Coordinates of C-alpha atoms in Angstrom, one line a residue:
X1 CA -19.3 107.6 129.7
X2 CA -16.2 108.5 127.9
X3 CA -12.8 109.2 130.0
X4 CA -12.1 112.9 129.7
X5 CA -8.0 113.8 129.4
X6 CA -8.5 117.2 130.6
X7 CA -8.9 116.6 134.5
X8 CA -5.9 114.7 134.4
X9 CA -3.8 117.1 132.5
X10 CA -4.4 119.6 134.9
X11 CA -3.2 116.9 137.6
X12 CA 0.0 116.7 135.7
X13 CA 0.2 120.3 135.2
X14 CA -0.2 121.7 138.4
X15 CA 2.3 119.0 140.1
X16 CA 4.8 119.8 138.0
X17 CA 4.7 123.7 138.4
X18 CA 4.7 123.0 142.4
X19 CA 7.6 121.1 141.5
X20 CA 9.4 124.0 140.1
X21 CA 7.8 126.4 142.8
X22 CA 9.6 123.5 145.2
X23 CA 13.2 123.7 143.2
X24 CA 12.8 127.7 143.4
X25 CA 12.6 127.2 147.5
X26 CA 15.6 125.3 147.5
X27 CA 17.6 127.5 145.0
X28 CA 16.6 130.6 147.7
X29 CA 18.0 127.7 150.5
X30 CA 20.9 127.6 148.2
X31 CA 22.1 130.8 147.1
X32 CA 21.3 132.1 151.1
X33 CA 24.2 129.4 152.3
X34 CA 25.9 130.9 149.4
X35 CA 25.5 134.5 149.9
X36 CA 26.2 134.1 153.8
X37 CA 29.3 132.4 153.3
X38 CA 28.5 129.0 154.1
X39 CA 27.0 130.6 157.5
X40 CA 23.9 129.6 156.8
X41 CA 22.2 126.2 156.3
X42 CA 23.8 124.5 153.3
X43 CA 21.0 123.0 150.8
X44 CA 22.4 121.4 147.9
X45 CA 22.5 123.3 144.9
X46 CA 19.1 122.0 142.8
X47 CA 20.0 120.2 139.4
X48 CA 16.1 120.7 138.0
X49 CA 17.2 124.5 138.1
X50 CA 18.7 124.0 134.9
X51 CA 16.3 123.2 132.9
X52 CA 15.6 126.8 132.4
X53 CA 19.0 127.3 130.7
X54 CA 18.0 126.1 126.8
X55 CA 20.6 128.2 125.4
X56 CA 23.7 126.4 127.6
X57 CA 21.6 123.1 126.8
X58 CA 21.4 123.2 123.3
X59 CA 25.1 123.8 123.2
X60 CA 26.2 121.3 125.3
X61 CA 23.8 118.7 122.9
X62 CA 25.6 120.0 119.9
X63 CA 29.1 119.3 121.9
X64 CA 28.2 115.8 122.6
X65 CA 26.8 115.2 119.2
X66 CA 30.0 116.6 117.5
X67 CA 32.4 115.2 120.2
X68 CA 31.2 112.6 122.2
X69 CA 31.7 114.7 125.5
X70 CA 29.1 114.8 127.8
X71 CA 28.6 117.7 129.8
X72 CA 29.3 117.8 133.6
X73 CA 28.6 121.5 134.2
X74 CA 24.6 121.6 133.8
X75 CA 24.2 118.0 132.4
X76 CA 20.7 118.0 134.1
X77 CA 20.0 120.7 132.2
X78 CA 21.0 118.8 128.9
X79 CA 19.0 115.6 130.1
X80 CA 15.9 117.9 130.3
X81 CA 16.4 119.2 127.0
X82 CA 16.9 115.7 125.4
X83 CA 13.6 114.8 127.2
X84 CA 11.9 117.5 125.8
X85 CA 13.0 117.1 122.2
X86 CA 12.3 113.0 122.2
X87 CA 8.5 114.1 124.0
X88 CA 8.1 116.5 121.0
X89 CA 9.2 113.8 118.2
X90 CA 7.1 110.7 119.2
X91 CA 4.5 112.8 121.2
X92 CA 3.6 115.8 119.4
X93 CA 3.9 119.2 121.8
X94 CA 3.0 117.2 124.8
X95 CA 5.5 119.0 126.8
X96 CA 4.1 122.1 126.2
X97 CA 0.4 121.1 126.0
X98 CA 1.0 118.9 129.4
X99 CA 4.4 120.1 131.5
X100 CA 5.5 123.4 130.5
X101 CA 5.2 125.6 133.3
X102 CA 5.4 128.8 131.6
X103 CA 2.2 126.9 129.2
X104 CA 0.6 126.1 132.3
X105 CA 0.4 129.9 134.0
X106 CA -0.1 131.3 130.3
X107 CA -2.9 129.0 129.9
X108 CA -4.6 130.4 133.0
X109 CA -4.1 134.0 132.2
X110 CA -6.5 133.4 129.2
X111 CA -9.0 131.4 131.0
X112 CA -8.6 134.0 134.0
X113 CA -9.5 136.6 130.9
X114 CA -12.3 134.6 129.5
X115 CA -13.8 134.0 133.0
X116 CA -13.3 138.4 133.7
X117 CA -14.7 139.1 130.0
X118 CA -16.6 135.7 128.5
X119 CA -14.2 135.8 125.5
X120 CA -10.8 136.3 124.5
X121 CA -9.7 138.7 121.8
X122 CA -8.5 137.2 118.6
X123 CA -6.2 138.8 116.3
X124 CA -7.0 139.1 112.5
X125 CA -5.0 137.5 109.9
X126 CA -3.2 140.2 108.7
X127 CA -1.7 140.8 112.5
X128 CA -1.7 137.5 113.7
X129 CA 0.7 135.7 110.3
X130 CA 3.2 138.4 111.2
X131 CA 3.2 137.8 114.9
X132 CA 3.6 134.2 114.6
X133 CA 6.9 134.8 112.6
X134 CA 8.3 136.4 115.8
X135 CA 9.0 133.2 117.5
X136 CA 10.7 131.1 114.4
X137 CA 12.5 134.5 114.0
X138 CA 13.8 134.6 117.5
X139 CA 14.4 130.8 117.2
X140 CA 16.4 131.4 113.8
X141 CA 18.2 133.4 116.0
X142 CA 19.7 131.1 118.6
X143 CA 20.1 128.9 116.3
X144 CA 22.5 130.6 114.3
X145 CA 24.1 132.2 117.6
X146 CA 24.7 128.2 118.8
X147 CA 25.6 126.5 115.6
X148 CA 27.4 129.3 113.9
X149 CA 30.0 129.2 116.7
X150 CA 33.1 126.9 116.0
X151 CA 34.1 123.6 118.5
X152 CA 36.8 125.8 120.2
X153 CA 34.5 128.7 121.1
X154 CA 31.9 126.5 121.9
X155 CA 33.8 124.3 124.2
X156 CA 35.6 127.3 125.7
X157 CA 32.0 129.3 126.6
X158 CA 30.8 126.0 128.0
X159 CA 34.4 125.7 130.3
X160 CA 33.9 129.3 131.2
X161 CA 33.1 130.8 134.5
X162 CA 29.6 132.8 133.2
X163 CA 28.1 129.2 131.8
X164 CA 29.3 127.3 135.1
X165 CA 27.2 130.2 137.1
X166 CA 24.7 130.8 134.7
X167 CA 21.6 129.6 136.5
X168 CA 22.6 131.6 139.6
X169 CA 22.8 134.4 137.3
X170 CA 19.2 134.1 136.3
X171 CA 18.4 133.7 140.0
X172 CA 19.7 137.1 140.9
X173 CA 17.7 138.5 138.0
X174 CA 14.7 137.5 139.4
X175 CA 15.6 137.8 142.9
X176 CA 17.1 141.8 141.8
X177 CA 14.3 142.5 139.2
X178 CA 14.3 145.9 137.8
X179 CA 11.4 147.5 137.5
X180 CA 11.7 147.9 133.6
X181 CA 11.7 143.5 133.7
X182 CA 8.6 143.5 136.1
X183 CA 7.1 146.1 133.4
X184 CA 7.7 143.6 130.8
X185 CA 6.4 141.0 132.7
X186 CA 3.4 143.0 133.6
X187 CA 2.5 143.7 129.9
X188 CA 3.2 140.0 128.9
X189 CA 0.9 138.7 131.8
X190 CA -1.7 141.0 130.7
X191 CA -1.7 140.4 127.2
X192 CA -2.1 136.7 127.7
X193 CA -5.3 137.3 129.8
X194 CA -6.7 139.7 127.2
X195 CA -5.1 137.1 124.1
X196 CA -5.3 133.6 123.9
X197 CA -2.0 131.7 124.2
X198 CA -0.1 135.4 123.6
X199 CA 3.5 134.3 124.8
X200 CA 2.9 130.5 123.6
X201 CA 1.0 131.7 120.1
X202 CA 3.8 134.8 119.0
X203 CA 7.2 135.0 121.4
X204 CA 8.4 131.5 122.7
X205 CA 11.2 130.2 120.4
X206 CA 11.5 127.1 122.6
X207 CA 7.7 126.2 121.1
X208 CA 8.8 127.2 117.6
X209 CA 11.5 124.3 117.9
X210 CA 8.8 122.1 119.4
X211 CA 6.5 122.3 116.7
X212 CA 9.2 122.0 114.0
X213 CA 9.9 118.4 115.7
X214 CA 6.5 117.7 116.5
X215 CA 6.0 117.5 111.9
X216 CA 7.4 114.2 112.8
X217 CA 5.5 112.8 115.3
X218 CA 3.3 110.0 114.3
X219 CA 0.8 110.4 116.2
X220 CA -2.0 113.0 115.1
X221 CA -5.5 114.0 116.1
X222 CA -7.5 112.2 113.6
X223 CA -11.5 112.9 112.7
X224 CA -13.3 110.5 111.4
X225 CA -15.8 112.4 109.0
X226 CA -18.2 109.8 108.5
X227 CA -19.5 110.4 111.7
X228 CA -18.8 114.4 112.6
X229 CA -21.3 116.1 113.0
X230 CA -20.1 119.5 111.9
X231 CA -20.9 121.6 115.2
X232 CA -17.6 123.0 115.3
X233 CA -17.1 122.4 119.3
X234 CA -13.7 121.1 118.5
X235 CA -12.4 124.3 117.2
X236 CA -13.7 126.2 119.5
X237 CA -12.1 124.8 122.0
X238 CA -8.5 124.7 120.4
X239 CA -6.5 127.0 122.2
X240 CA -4.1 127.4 118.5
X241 CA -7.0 128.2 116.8
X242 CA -6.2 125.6 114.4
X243 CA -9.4 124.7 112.4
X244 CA -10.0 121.2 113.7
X245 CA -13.8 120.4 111.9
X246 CA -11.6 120.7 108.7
X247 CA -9.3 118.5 109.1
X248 CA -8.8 115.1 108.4
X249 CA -5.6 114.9 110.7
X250 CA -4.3 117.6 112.4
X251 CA -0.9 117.8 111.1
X252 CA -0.4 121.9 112.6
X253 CA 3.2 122.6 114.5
X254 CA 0.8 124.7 116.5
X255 CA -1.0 121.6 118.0
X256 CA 0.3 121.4 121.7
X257 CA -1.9 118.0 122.1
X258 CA -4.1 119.3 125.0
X259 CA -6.7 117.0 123.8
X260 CA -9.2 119.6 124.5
X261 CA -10.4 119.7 121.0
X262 CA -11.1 115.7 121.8
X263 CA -12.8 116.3 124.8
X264 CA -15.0 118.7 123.4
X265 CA -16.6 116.5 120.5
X266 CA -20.1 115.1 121.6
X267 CA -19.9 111.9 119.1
X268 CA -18.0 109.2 120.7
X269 CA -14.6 108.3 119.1
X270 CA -15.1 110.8 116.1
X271 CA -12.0 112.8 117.2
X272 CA -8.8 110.7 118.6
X273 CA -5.0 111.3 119.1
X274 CA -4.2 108.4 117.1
X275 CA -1.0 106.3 116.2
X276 CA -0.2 104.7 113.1
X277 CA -2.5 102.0 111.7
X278 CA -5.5 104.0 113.2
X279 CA -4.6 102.5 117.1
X280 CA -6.2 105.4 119.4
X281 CA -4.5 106.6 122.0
X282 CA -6.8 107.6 124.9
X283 CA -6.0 110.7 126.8
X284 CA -4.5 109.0 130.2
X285 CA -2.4 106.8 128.1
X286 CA -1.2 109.9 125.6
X287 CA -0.9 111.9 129.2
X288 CA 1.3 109.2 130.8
X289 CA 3.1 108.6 128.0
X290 CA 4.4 112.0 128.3
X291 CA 4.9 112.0 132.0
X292 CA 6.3 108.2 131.3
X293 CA 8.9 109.3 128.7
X294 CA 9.7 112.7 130.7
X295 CA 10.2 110.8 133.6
X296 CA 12.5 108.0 132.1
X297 CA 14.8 110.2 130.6
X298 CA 15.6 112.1 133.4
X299 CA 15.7 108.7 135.8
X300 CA 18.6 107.4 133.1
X301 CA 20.4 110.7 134.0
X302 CA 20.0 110.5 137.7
X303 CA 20.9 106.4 137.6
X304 CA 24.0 107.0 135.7
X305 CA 25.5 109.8 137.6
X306 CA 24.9 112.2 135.1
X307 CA 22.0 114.8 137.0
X308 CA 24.3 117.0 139.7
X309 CA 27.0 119.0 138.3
X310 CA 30.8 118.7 139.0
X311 CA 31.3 122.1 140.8
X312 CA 31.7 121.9 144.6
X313 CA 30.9 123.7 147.3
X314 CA 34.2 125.6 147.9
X315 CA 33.8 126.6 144.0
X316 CA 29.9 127.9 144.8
X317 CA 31.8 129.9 147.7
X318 CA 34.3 131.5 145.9
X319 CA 32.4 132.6 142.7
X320 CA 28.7 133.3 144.4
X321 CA 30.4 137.0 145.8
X322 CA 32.1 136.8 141.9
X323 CA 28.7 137.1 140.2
X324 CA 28.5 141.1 139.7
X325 CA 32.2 141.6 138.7
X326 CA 32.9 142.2 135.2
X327 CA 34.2 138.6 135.4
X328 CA 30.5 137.8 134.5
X329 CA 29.6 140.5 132.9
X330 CA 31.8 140.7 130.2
X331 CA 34.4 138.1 129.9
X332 CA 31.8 135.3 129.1
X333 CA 34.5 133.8 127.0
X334 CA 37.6 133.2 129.9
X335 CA 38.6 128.8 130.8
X336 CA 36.9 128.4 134.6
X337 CA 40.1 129.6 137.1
X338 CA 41.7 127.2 139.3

């Protein structure tokens, strides 16, 4: 019997979303000691935190790039992002097919729908070309936000007081939600249940920039068409709706390399991720390769020094009863104050 890969991704799925669900209970620890003063229990300030700041990431892996200077303010941050980028050239989307959080609770919301409904609705052509634009349009976006700056506005945003608080800014976001954001977030959630892959398929610009990368991976779904059977089970079971019977290789920047469309063929070793000079890669190797590669680059961080940020405690306590003056508000541009 044939090893299937998706058990295992679900493994590595769900541990690393209660590892996230773990680094949101110690940012509450955090910001409490923070918001009391220092009268409450101090936790340290969690450096995985920043991996949900790709804007202040990107920027600070265009300031190394150009200058050589690696970031001390959310360098864990910047680690994750370099993880994610190298996953995404040598492994295809696996990060998003295999780590990404938001992927992981967008992928239940549409088998959650297909479980309430026993399908999922599928947009036609005509709506779903446009829709797809909206995520390389938002990426263009940031894009052109980070790169058209020049080095001495860049460096001084990346000095300034709102990007050395900016994860604690998106804390209180969450933690002060309006009820217009948990409107948004209501509509999002229930158009991924009703449409397959919604924010993954049509809004994330982080997956845009993924699958651009991922045109260079070499390693690729392959089908071996002397022995497929034409059933069609493998594109039925792509969650991209890329059309996987038709292909030779699967070359789409929509493929997050779930390996479900593998694990749905019934003729042994007619689909494969595969690596150059036809070597197949079997699911639990592709999987850990992921995890490995993930896991390595953020070690390297942690083993060189270059995982917790510089800012101390005393600077946590003076700016923490800062973050709703205009200080962070407007003047997102000001050198961090003495």
């Amino acid at each position: 019997m044939s090893f299937r890969s998706q058990p295992f991704r679900r493994t590595v799925q769900i541990a690393l979303l209660l590892l996230c669900l773990w680094i949101g209970v110690e940012f509450f620890l955090f910001m409490r000691w923070g918001m009391s003063g220092g009268a409450a229990l101090y936790v340290p300030h969690p450096p995985g935190a920043e991996g949900f700041l790709p804007i202040s990431a990107l920027m600070s892996l265009r300031q190394w790039v150009e200058t050589g200077h690696l970031t001390s303010i959310h360098p864990a941050g910047l680690f994750i992002l370099i993880a994610i980028l190298a996953i995404s050239l040598l492994l295809k989307k696996g990060f998003c097919g295999w780590l990404c959080p938001v992927g992981t609770l967008s992928e239940a919301l549409w088998e959650l729908g297909r479980r309430l409904f026993r399908r999922n609705l599928s947009l036609p052509r005509w709506a779903d070309w446009p829709l797809r634009m909206l995520k390389y349009l938002l990426l263009a976006f940031f894009l052109w936000a980070v790169l058209g700056m020049d080095g001495h506005s860049l460096d001084t945003f990346l000095a300034s007081p709102y990007n050395r608080m900016a994860d604690l800014k998106m804390y209180l976001f969450f933690a002060r939600i309006s009820g217009l954001a948990i409107g948004v977030i209501l509509v999002l959630a229930l158009l991924s249940v009703l449409v397959q892959n919604f924010w993954c398929r049509y809004l994330c610009p982080y997956g845009a920039l993924l699958g651009f990368l991922s045109l260079a991976s070499p390693l690729k779904v392959r089908r071996e068409k002397s022995t497929c059977i034409d059933c069609g089970r493998c594109t039925r079971a792509c969650p991209s709706r890329i059309q996987v019977h038709a292909a030779t290789r699967v070359r789409s920047d929509e493929c997050m390399a779930c390996l479900r469309c593998v694990d749905a063929c019934p003729v042994k070793e007619t689909l494969a991720m595969e690596a150059p000079g036809q070597v197949k890669v079997p699911g639990i190797h592709f999987g850990a390769l992921v995890l490995g590669l993930f896991l390595l680059v953020c070690g390297l961080a942690m083993a060189t020094g270059h995982w917790r940020n510089e800012i101390s405690r005393e600077e946590y306590l003076r700016r923490i009863p800062e973050l709703d003056s205009p200080l962070y508000q407007h003047n997102r541009g000001q050198a961090p104050r003495e």
